[in-house]
Coordinates of C-alpha atoms and ligand atoms in Angstrom, one line a residue:
M1 CA 69.9 95.6 112.0
A2 CA 67.0 93.0 111.9
V3 CA 64.9 95.3 114.1
A4 CA 65.6 98.3 111.9
V5 CA 64.6 96.3 108.8
Q6 CA 61.3 95.2 110.4
L7 CA 60.5 98.8 111.6
L8 CA 61.0 100.1 108.1
P9 CA 57.3 100.3 107.0
L10 CA 56.4 102.1 110.4
L11 CA 59.2 104.5 110.0
L12 CA 58.3 105.2 106.5
L13 CA 54.7 106.3 107.6
V14 CA 56.1 108.4 110.4
A15 CA 58.8 110.0 108.3
S16 CA 56.4 110.9 105.4
A17 CA 53.8 112.3 107.8
L18 CA 56.5 114.5 109.4
A19 CA 58.4 115.6 106.4
G20 CA 55.5 115.5 103.9
Y21 CA 57.5 113.7 101.3
T22 CA 60.7 111.9 102.3
P23 CA 62.2 109.7 99.7
R24 CA 62.8 106.2 101.1
Y25 CA 65.4 103.8 99.7
T26 CA 64.5 100.2 99.4
P27 CA 67.1 97.4 99.7
D28 CA 67.7 96.9 96.1
W29 CA 70.2 98.4 93.6
D30 CA 67.6 100.2 91.5
S31 CA 66.6 102.3 94.5
L32 CA 70.0 102.6 96.1
D33 CA 71.9 103.5 92.8
A34 CA 69.4 106.4 92.2
R35 CA 70.4 108.2 95.3
P36 CA 72.2 111.4 94.4
L37 CA 75.8 111.4 95.6
P38 CA 76.4 114.0 98.3
A39 CA 78.1 116.9 96.6
W40 CA 81.0 117.1 98.9
F41 CA 82.6 114.0 97.4
D42 CA 82.8 115.1 93.8
E43 CA 84.1 118.6 95.0
A44 CA 86.8 117.0 97.2
K45 CA 88.8 115.5 94.4
F46 CA 91.8 114.6 96.4
G47 CA 92.1 112.3 99.5
V48 CA 94.6 110.3 101.5
F49 CA 94.2 106.6 102.2
V50 CA 95.8 105.1 105.3
H51 CA 96.6 101.4 105.6
W52 CA 97.5 100.7 109.2
G53 CA 97.0 97.5 111.3
V54 CA 98.8 94.6 112.8
Y55 CA 100.4 93.9 109.4
S56 CA 102.4 97.1 110.0
V57 CA 104.4 95.1 112.5
P58 CA 105.9 92.5 110.2
A59 CA 105.8 95.3 107.6
W60 CA 106.0 93.0 104.7
G61 CA 102.8 94.2 103.1
E62 CA 99.2 94.2 104.3
W63 CA 98.5 90.6 102.8
F64 CA 101.3 89.1 104.9
W65 CA 99.1 86.7 107.0
Y66 CA 97.4 85.4 103.9
Y67 CA 100.7 84.9 101.9
W68 CA 102.3 83.1 104.9
K69 CA 99.5 80.8 106.0
D70 CA 97.2 80.4 103.1
R71 CA 99.4 80.6 100.1
K72 CA 102.5 79.3 101.9
D73 CA 104.5 81.9 99.9
P74 CA 108.2 80.9 100.1
D75 CA 109.2 84.5 100.6
A76 CA 106.8 85.0 103.5
E77 CA 107.9 81.7 105.0
A78 CA 111.6 82.6 104.7
F79 CA 110.8 86.0 106.3
M80 CA 109.4 84.4 109.4
R81 CA 112.2 81.7 109.5
N82 CA 114.9 84.3 109.3
N83 CA 113.3 86.9 111.7
Y84 CA 111.1 85.2 114.3
P85 CA 111.4 82.3 116.7
P86 CA 109.7 79.0 115.7
G87 CA 106.1 78.9 116.8
F88 CA 105.7 82.6 116.5
S89 CA 102.0 83.2 115.3
Y90 CA 100.4 86.0 113.6
A91 CA 98.5 86.9 116.8
D92 CA 101.9 87.4 118.4
F93 CA 102.3 90.5 116.3
G94 CA 99.3 92.0 118.0
P95 CA 101.0 93.1 121.2
Q96 CA 103.9 94.6 119.1
F97 CA 101.5 96.9 117.3
Q98 CA 102.1 99.7 119.8
A99 CA 101.3 103.0 118.0
K100 CA 103.7 104.7 120.6
F101 CA 104.1 107.8 118.5
Y102 CA 100.8 108.0 117.0
D103 CA 99.8 111.7 117.1
P104 CA 96.5 112.1 115.2
K105 CA 96.7 115.9 115.4
K106 CA 100.1 115.7 113.5
W107 CA 98.6 113.4 111.0
A108 CA 95.8 115.8 110.4
E109 CA 98.2 118.6 109.9
I110 CA 100.1 116.6 107.4
F111 CA 96.9 115.7 105.5
E112 CA 95.8 119.3 105.5
A113 CA 99.2 120.5 104.2
A114 CA 98.8 117.8 101.4
G115 CA 95.6 119.5 100.3
A116 CA 93.5 116.4 101.1
R117 CA 89.9 117.0 101.4
Y118 CA 89.1 113.6 102.7
V119 CA 91.0 110.8 104.6
V120 CA 90.1 107.2 104.5
L121 CA 91.5 105.2 107.4
T122 CA 91.5 101.4 107.6
S123 CA 89.1 100.5 110.4
K124 CA 89.7 96.8 109.8
H125 CA 91.6 95.1 107.1
H126 CA 91.3 91.4 106.0
E127 CA 93.2 90.3 109.1
G128 CA 90.1 91.2 111.2
Y129 CA 91.9 93.3 113.7
T130 CA 89.9 96.4 114.5
N131 CA 91.4 99.8 115.0
W132 CA 88.6 100.7 117.4
P133 CA 87.3 98.9 120.5
S134 CA 84.7 96.8 118.6
P135 CA 82.6 94.8 121.1
T136 CA 82.4 92.0 118.6
S137 CA 86.1 91.7 118.0
W138 CA 87.0 90.1 121.2
N139 CA 90.7 90.3 122.1
W140 CA 91.5 91.4 118.5
N141 CA 91.0 95.1 118.6
S142 CA 93.2 98.1 119.4
M143 CA 91.9 98.7 122.9
D144 CA 92.5 95.1 124.1
V145 CA 95.7 94.3 122.2
G146 CA 98.6 96.5 121.2
P147 CA 98.1 100.3 121.4
H148 CA 95.2 100.2 124.1
R149 CA 93.8 103.2 122.2
D150 CA 90.9 103.9 120.0
L151 CA 92.9 104.7 116.8
V152 CA 89.9 105.4 114.7
G153 CA 88.2 107.6 117.3
E154 CA 91.2 109.7 117.9
L155 CA 91.7 110.7 114.4
G156 CA 88.1 111.8 113.4
P157 CA 87.9 115.0 115.5
H158 CA 91.3 116.3 114.3
L159 CA 90.4 115.8 110.7
R160 CA 87.1 117.6 111.2
E161 CA 88.7 120.5 112.9
K162 CA 90.5 121.0 109.6
N163 CA 87.4 120.5 107.5
I164 CA 88.7 117.2 106.2
H165 CA 86.1 114.6 105.6
F166 CA 86.5 111.4 107.6
G167 CA 86.3 108.1 105.7
L168 CA 86.6 104.6 107.1
Y169 CA 87.8 101.6 105.0
H170 CA 86.2 98.3 106.2
S171 CA 86.8 94.8 104.9
L172 CA 83.8 92.7 104.8
L173 CA 85.7 89.4 104.7
E174 CA 88.2 88.3 107.3
W175 CA 90.6 85.5 105.9
F176 CA 90.7 83.3 109.0
H177 CA 87.6 84.1 111.0
P178 CA 86.0 80.7 112.0
F179 CA 82.5 81.9 111.3
Y180 CA 83.5 83.3 107.9
L181 CA 85.2 80.0 107.0
L182 CA 82.2 78.1 108.1
D183 CA 79.9 80.2 106.0
K184 CA 82.2 79.8 103.1
Q185 CA 82.2 76.0 103.5
N186 CA 78.4 76.3 103.3
N187 CA 78.8 78.2 100.0
F188 CA 77.5 81.3 101.7
T189 CA 74.0 79.8 102.4
T190 CA 74.5 80.6 106.1
Q191 CA 75.2 84.1 107.5
N192 CA 76.8 83.3 110.9
F193 CA 79.7 85.7 110.2
V194 CA 77.5 88.6 108.9
A195 CA 75.1 88.3 111.8
A196 CA 77.8 88.1 114.5
K197 CA 80.5 90.4 113.0
V198 CA 79.9 92.3 109.7
L199 CA 76.7 94.0 110.4
P200 CA 77.2 94.7 114.1
E201 CA 80.6 96.3 113.3
L202 CA 79.4 98.4 110.4
V203 CA 76.5 99.7 112.4
D204 CA 78.8 100.3 115.4
L205 CA 81.2 102.3 113.2
V206 CA 78.5 104.5 111.8
N207 CA 76.8 105.2 115.1
R208 CA 80.1 105.9 117.0
Y209 CA 82.2 107.8 114.6
K210 CA 79.6 109.2 112.0
P211 CA 81.9 108.8 109.1
D212 CA 81.4 110.7 105.8
L213 CA 82.5 107.8 103.7
I214 CA 82.5 104.1 104.0
W215 CA 85.2 102.5 101.7
S216 CA 84.0 98.9 101.6
D217 CA 86.4 96.0 100.4
G218 CA 86.8 92.3 100.9
E219 CA 83.5 91.6 99.2
W220 CA 84.7 89.4 96.3
E221 CA 84.1 85.9 97.5
A222 CA 80.4 86.3 98.3
P223 CA 77.3 87.8 96.7
D224 CA 75.8 90.9 98.2
A225 CA 72.8 88.8 99.4
Y226 CA 75.3 87.1 101.8
W227 CA 76.6 90.4 103.1
N228 CA 73.1 91.9 103.3
S229 CA 74.7 94.9 101.7
T230 CA 71.5 96.4 100.3
E231 CA 69.7 96.1 103.6
F232 CA 72.6 97.8 105.3
L233 CA 72.8 100.6 102.7
A234 CA 69.0 101.2 102.9
W235 CA 69.4 101.7 106.6
L236 CA 72.4 103.9 106.1
Y237 CA 70.7 106.1 103.5
N238 CA 67.3 106.2 105.3
D239 CA 67.7 106.1 109.0
S240 CA 71.4 106.3 110.1
P241 CA 72.9 109.4 111.7
V242 CA 74.9 110.0 108.6
K243 CA 72.2 109.6 106.0
D244 CA 72.7 113.0 104.4
Q245 CA 76.4 113.2 104.0
I246 CA 77.5 109.5 103.7
V247 CA 79.2 108.3 100.6
V248 CA 80.0 104.7 99.8
N249 CA 81.9 102.9 97.0
D250 CA 81.0 99.9 94.9
R251 CA 82.5 97.0 96.8
W252 CA 79.5 95.3 98.4
G253 CA 79.2 91.9 96.8
R254 CA 81.1 89.9 94.2
E255 CA 78.6 90.9 91.4
D256 CA 78.6 94.6 92.2
L257 CA 82.1 95.9 91.6
C258 CA 82.1 98.7 89.0
K259 CA 78.3 98.5 88.7
H260 CA 76.5 99.3 92.0
G261 CA 76.9 101.7 95.0
G262 CA 77.7 105.2 95.5
Y263 CA 80.6 105.7 93.2
L264 CA 82.9 103.3 91.3
T265 CA 86.4 102.1 92.3
C266 CA 86.3 99.1 89.9
H267 CA 89.7 97.6 90.6
D268 CA 92.7 98.9 92.7
K269 CA 94.5 101.6 90.8
Y270 CA 91.6 101.9 88.3
K271 CA 92.1 104.7 85.8
P272 CA 89.8 104.8 82.8
D273 CA 90.9 106.4 79.5
T274 CA 87.6 107.9 78.5
L275 CA 85.0 109.8 80.5
P276 CA 83.0 107.5 82.7
K277 CA 79.2 108.1 83.0
R278 CA 79.3 107.8 86.8
K279 CA 81.4 109.2 89.6
W280 CA 84.5 107.2 90.2
E281 CA 87.7 107.2 92.2
M282 CA 91.2 106.0 91.5
C283 CA 93.0 104.6 94.6
T284 CA 96.7 104.1 94.5
T285 CA 99.6 104.0 96.8
L286 CA 102.8 105.9 97.3
D287 CA 104.8 102.8 97.8
K288 CA 104.1 101.2 94.4
K289 CA 104.5 97.7 95.9
T290 CA 102.3 97.6 98.9
W291 CA 99.5 99.5 100.8
G292 CA 100.7 98.7 104.3
Y293 CA 104.1 99.9 105.5
R294 CA 107.0 97.8 104.1
R295 CA 110.4 97.7 105.9
T296 CA 112.2 96.8 102.7
M297 CA 110.8 99.8 100.8
E298 CA 113.4 101.7 98.7
S299 CA 113.3 105.3 97.6
N300 CA 112.8 104.2 94.0
D301 CA 109.7 102.3 94.9
V302 CA 108.0 105.6 95.9
M303 CA 106.0 107.6 93.4
T304 CA 107.6 110.9 92.5
E305 CA 105.9 114.1 92.8
L306 CA 105.6 114.4 89.0
E307 CA 103.9 110.9 88.8
I308 CA 101.4 111.9 91.6
I309 CA 100.5 115.2 90.1
S310 CA 100.3 113.9 86.6
E311 CA 97.9 111.1 87.7
L312 CA 95.9 113.6 89.7
I313 CA 95.1 115.9 86.7
E314 CA 94.3 112.9 84.5
V315 CA 91.9 111.5 87.1
V316 CA 90.2 114.9 87.8
A317 CA 89.9 115.6 84.0
Y318 CA 87.9 112.4 83.6
G319 CA 85.7 113.3 86.6
G320 CA 87.3 111.1 89.1
N321 CA 88.7 111.5 92.6
Y322 CA 92.3 110.6 93.5
L323 CA 92.9 108.7 96.7
I324 CA 96.6 108.3 97.5
N325 CA 97.7 105.8 100.2
V326 CA 100.4 105.9 102.9
G327 CA 101.3 103.1 105.2
P328 CA 102.3 104.3 108.7
T329 CA 104.8 102.2 110.8
A330 CA 103.6 100.2 113.7
D331 CA 104.8 103.1 115.8
G332 CA 102.3 105.4 114.2
I333 CA 104.9 107.4 112.2
I334 CA 104.0 108.5 108.6
P335 CA 107.4 107.7 107.0
P336 CA 109.1 111.1 106.1
I337 CA 109.4 110.1 102.4
F338 CA 105.6 109.8 102.3
E339 CA 105.2 113.1 104.3
E340 CA 107.5 114.8 101.9
R341 CA 105.5 113.6 98.8
L342 CA 102.2 114.6 100.4
R343 CA 103.5 118.1 101.3
S344 CA 104.8 118.7 97.8
V345 CA 101.4 117.8 96.3
G346 CA 99.9 120.2 98.7
S347 CA 102.3 123.0 97.7
W348 CA 101.3 122.4 94.1
L349 CA 97.6 122.4 95.0
K350 CA 98.0 125.7 96.9
I351 CA 98.7 127.3 93.5
N352 CA 97.0 125.0 91.0
G353 CA 94.0 123.6 93.1
E354 CA 91.7 126.3 91.8
G355 CA 91.4 124.2 88.6
I356 CA 91.1 121.0 90.6
Y357 CA 88.8 121.3 93.6
A358 CA 85.1 121.4 92.7
S359 CA 85.9 121.4 89.0
K360 CA 83.9 119.4 86.3
P361 CA 85.1 117.7 83.2
W362 CA 85.2 119.9 80.2
R363 CA 83.9 119.0 76.7
V364 CA 87.5 118.0 75.8
Q365 CA 89.4 116.1 78.6
N366 CA 92.8 115.5 77.0
Y367 CA 94.6 116.7 73.9
N368 CA 98.0 115.2 73.4
D369 CA 99.9 116.4 70.5
T370 CA 103.4 117.7 71.0
I371 CA 102.4 118.8 74.5
N372 CA 100.0 116.8 76.6
V373 CA 97.1 118.9 77.9
W374 CA 94.4 118.1 80.3
Y375 CA 91.3 120.1 80.9
T376 CA 88.8 120.9 83.6
T377 CA 86.1 123.6 83.9
K378 CA 84.6 125.5 86.8
E379 CA 82.0 128.3 86.6
S380 CA 82.9 130.2 83.4
A381 CA 86.6 129.2 83.4
V382 CA 88.4 126.4 81.6
Y383 CA 91.6 125.1 83.1
A384 CA 94.3 123.7 80.9
F385 CA 97.1 121.7 82.6
F386 CA 100.2 121.1 80.5
T387 CA 102.9 118.7 81.4
S388 CA 106.0 120.0 79.3
W389 CA 107.1 123.5 78.5
P390 CA 107.1 124.4 74.8
K391 CA 110.6 125.2 73.5
E392 CA 109.7 128.6 72.0
G393 CA 107.7 129.6 75.0
V394 CA 104.5 129.7 73.0
L395 CA 101.8 127.1 73.8
F396 CA 99.3 126.1 71.3
L397 CA 96.0 124.7 72.7
A398 CA 94.1 123.0 69.9
S399 CA 90.7 122.7 71.5
P400 CA 89.5 126.0 73.0
I401 CA 87.7 128.5 70.8
P402 CA 88.6 132.1 71.8
T403 CA 86.0 134.9 71.7
N404 CA 86.6 138.6 71.7
D405 CA 86.6 138.6 75.5
T406 CA 89.0 135.8 76.1
K407 CA 91.4 136.3 79.0
V408 CA 94.3 134.0 79.8
T409 CA 96.2 133.8 83.1
M410 CA 98.6 131.3 84.5
L411 CA 98.0 130.2 88.0
G412 CA 100.7 131.5 90.4
V413 CA 102.0 134.0 87.8
P414 CA 100.9 137.6 87.9
N415 CA 99.9 139.4 84.7
T416 CA 97.5 138.3 82.1
R417 CA 99.1 136.3 79.3
V418 CA 99.1 137.5 75.7
W419 CA 97.2 135.2 73.3
S420 CA 96.3 135.1 69.7
G421 CA 93.8 133.2 67.6
D422 CA 90.8 133.7 65.4
T423 CA 87.7 134.2 67.4
G424 CA 85.2 131.5 66.8
V425 CA 87.8 129.1 65.5
E426 CA 89.4 126.3 67.4
G427 CA 92.9 126.9 68.5
I428 CA 94.7 129.5 70.7
Y429 CA 98.4 130.5 71.0
I430 CA 99.5 131.7 74.4
A431 CA 102.8 133.5 75.1
L432 CA 104.1 131.9 78.3
P433 CA 106.1 133.8 80.9
L434 CA 109.9 133.4 80.9
F435 CA 110.8 129.9 82.1
S436 CA 112.3 130.2 85.7
Q437 CA 113.5 127.9 88.4
S438 CA 110.2 128.4 90.3
L439 CA 108.4 127.5 87.1
A440 CA 110.6 124.4 86.7
D441 CA 109.8 123.4 90.2
M442 CA 106.1 123.5 89.6
K443 CA 106.4 120.6 87.1
I444 CA 103.0 120.9 85.8
W445 CA 101.3 124.2 84.9
T446 CA 97.8 125.5 84.8
L447 CA 96.3 128.1 82.6
R448 CA 92.9 129.7 83.3
L449 CA 91.0 130.6 80.2
E450 CA 88.0 132.9 80.6
N451 CA 85.4 133.3 77.9
V452 CA 86.5 130.6 75.6
K453 CA 84.2 128.0 74.1
Ligands
NAG1 C1 77.1 77.8 95.4 O1 76.1 78.8 95.1 C2 76.1 79.3 93.8 C3 75.0 80.4 93.8 O2 75.1 81.3 94.8 C4 75.9 78.2 92.9 O3 75.9 78.8 91.5 C5 76.9 77.1 93.0 O4 76.5 76.0 92.2 C6 76.9 76.6 94.4 N1 78.0 75.7 94.6 C7 78.0 74.6 95.3 C8 79.2 73.7 95.4 O5 76.8 74.2 95.9
NAG2 C1 69.6 89.8 105.8 O1 68.4 90.3 105.2 C2 67.3 89.4 105.2 C3 66.2 90.0 104.4 O2 65.8 91.3 105.0 C4 66.9 89.0 106.6 O3 65.9 88.0 106.5 C5 68.2 88.3 107.3 O4 67.8 88.0 108.6 C6 69.3 89.3 107.2 N1 70.5 88.7 107.8 C7 71.2 89.2 108.8 C8 72.4 88.5 109.2 O5 70.9 90.3 109.3
NAG3 C1 101.1 111.7 75.1 O1 101.9 111.5 74.0 C2 103.1 111.1 74.2 C3 104.0 111.1 72.9 O2 103.2 111.0 71.9 C4 103.1 109.7 74.8 O3 104.4 109.2 75.2 C5 102.3 109.7 76.1 O4 102.1 108.4 76.6 C6 100.9 110.4 75.8 N1 100.2 110.6 77.1 C7 99.0 110.2 77.3 C8 98.5 110.5 78.6 O5 98.3 109.7 76.4
NAG4 C1 84.6 140.6 67.7 O1 85.3 141.7 67.4 C2 85.3 142.0 66.0 C3 86.2 143.2 65.7 O2 86.1 144.2 66.6 C4 83.8 142.3 65.6 O3 83.8 142.5 64.2 C5 83.0 141.1 66.0 O4 81.6 141.4 65.7 C6 83.1 140.7 67.4 N1 82.4 139.5 67.6 C7 81.6 139.4 68.7 C8 80.9 138.0 68.8 O5 81.3 140.2 69.4

């Protein structure tokens, strides 16, 4: 890193001489925020998040170590007392993280069937254990301890074979790393941890796996000047092997959330109720209570297909991406209830995805009268998603203005729909097909309106 930063002026000269006029990003937010977001990300709309690590062994939730040892949470303490021998340490979970049934090809097939256009895998969570053989995570990585495999490296090629973009989650902080605790004690005026761990690992991840997305997290205790985030991003955007396609989020320092970076995540499960000015993403999790796998998960804790699809259309109507999380078991199994939810979203997207992928927000995003309607647009079409079926079988859309050439079709149903309305005047009535079992199974329906205003 330090070398790359020092070479910057020289590289700038060489690059501009070769390419004529190559824009260079400087390590400040004015410059970095001005970088156009690579188009693939906005077009993708739907991704799957995967939280997997040593915390999948106790399977209490991904924050287990912290709740147990820092907060001294009574539930976490009781969990250890009741289930493990005295003296059992968090590090003792490491060898039990076996990933015996980890089949990255099968994972990729499930994600493809889900209709996901990107996947974000935890390369390292706040516990510090790396899911790849990091040379700077001695004895706390997936090659030395547990699976003895490169979990990150095995997944990437299978995703890419299916044209799914490969993203990596990476936590800047590590709760209990001694260098991090030292820097924290120094009020982040020293960078021992950043020099020894954070920057080498970020650069290693980029050079080895050439991810399309870095989903940064764990930034909140320290300013970006401590993490050297802007220096890292300038390298990433100017000189890294992924400079053209890489996308990053906004979690790069405690002052940056919802302000700076490639796109905005704001807080977990963020979902605005107006149209944001910048590209954003809502991340959420199928198990409503945790991100990592939880042994005590009950079927009622899991989002329903209707909840997932409802959220997806809201998010996309407001110009966001929807990233939905699964927590695999320590064995590497995606629990069947998650798989089933993902596949059902995928079946819905097979029919209705035309109005989702690569769409843009329309001039109206939502109209919620008797029937709740969400809109997107793509090319010359407007897509209206509606979430309940009108009793008389006639749907009134208050916002579109029909023209003489207006054509209405329902995705997945042959035959153009009959509509009426006054051309040039807001409002259109659409005669829907007869309600059937297969329509009931669809849960949320999509109309394509051509030549409306
Ligand atoms: C720590 O640093 C911040 C600025 O980064 C400053 O506002 C704060 O007063 C410092 N705290 C201590 C205890 O030195
Ligand atoms: C962070 O960036 C500053 C400014 O370029 C540099 O002086 C410092 O050495 C960097 N720190 C690390 C840990 O690379
Ligand atoms: C739409 O309206 C219904 C009833 O008025 C309400 O219950 C629902 O929360 C609204 N939905 C949204 C997304 O605003
Ligand atoms: C729409 O059709 C009506 C009736 O045929 C015609 O009078 C009107 O000029 C048409 N409007 C446009 C914009 O073509």
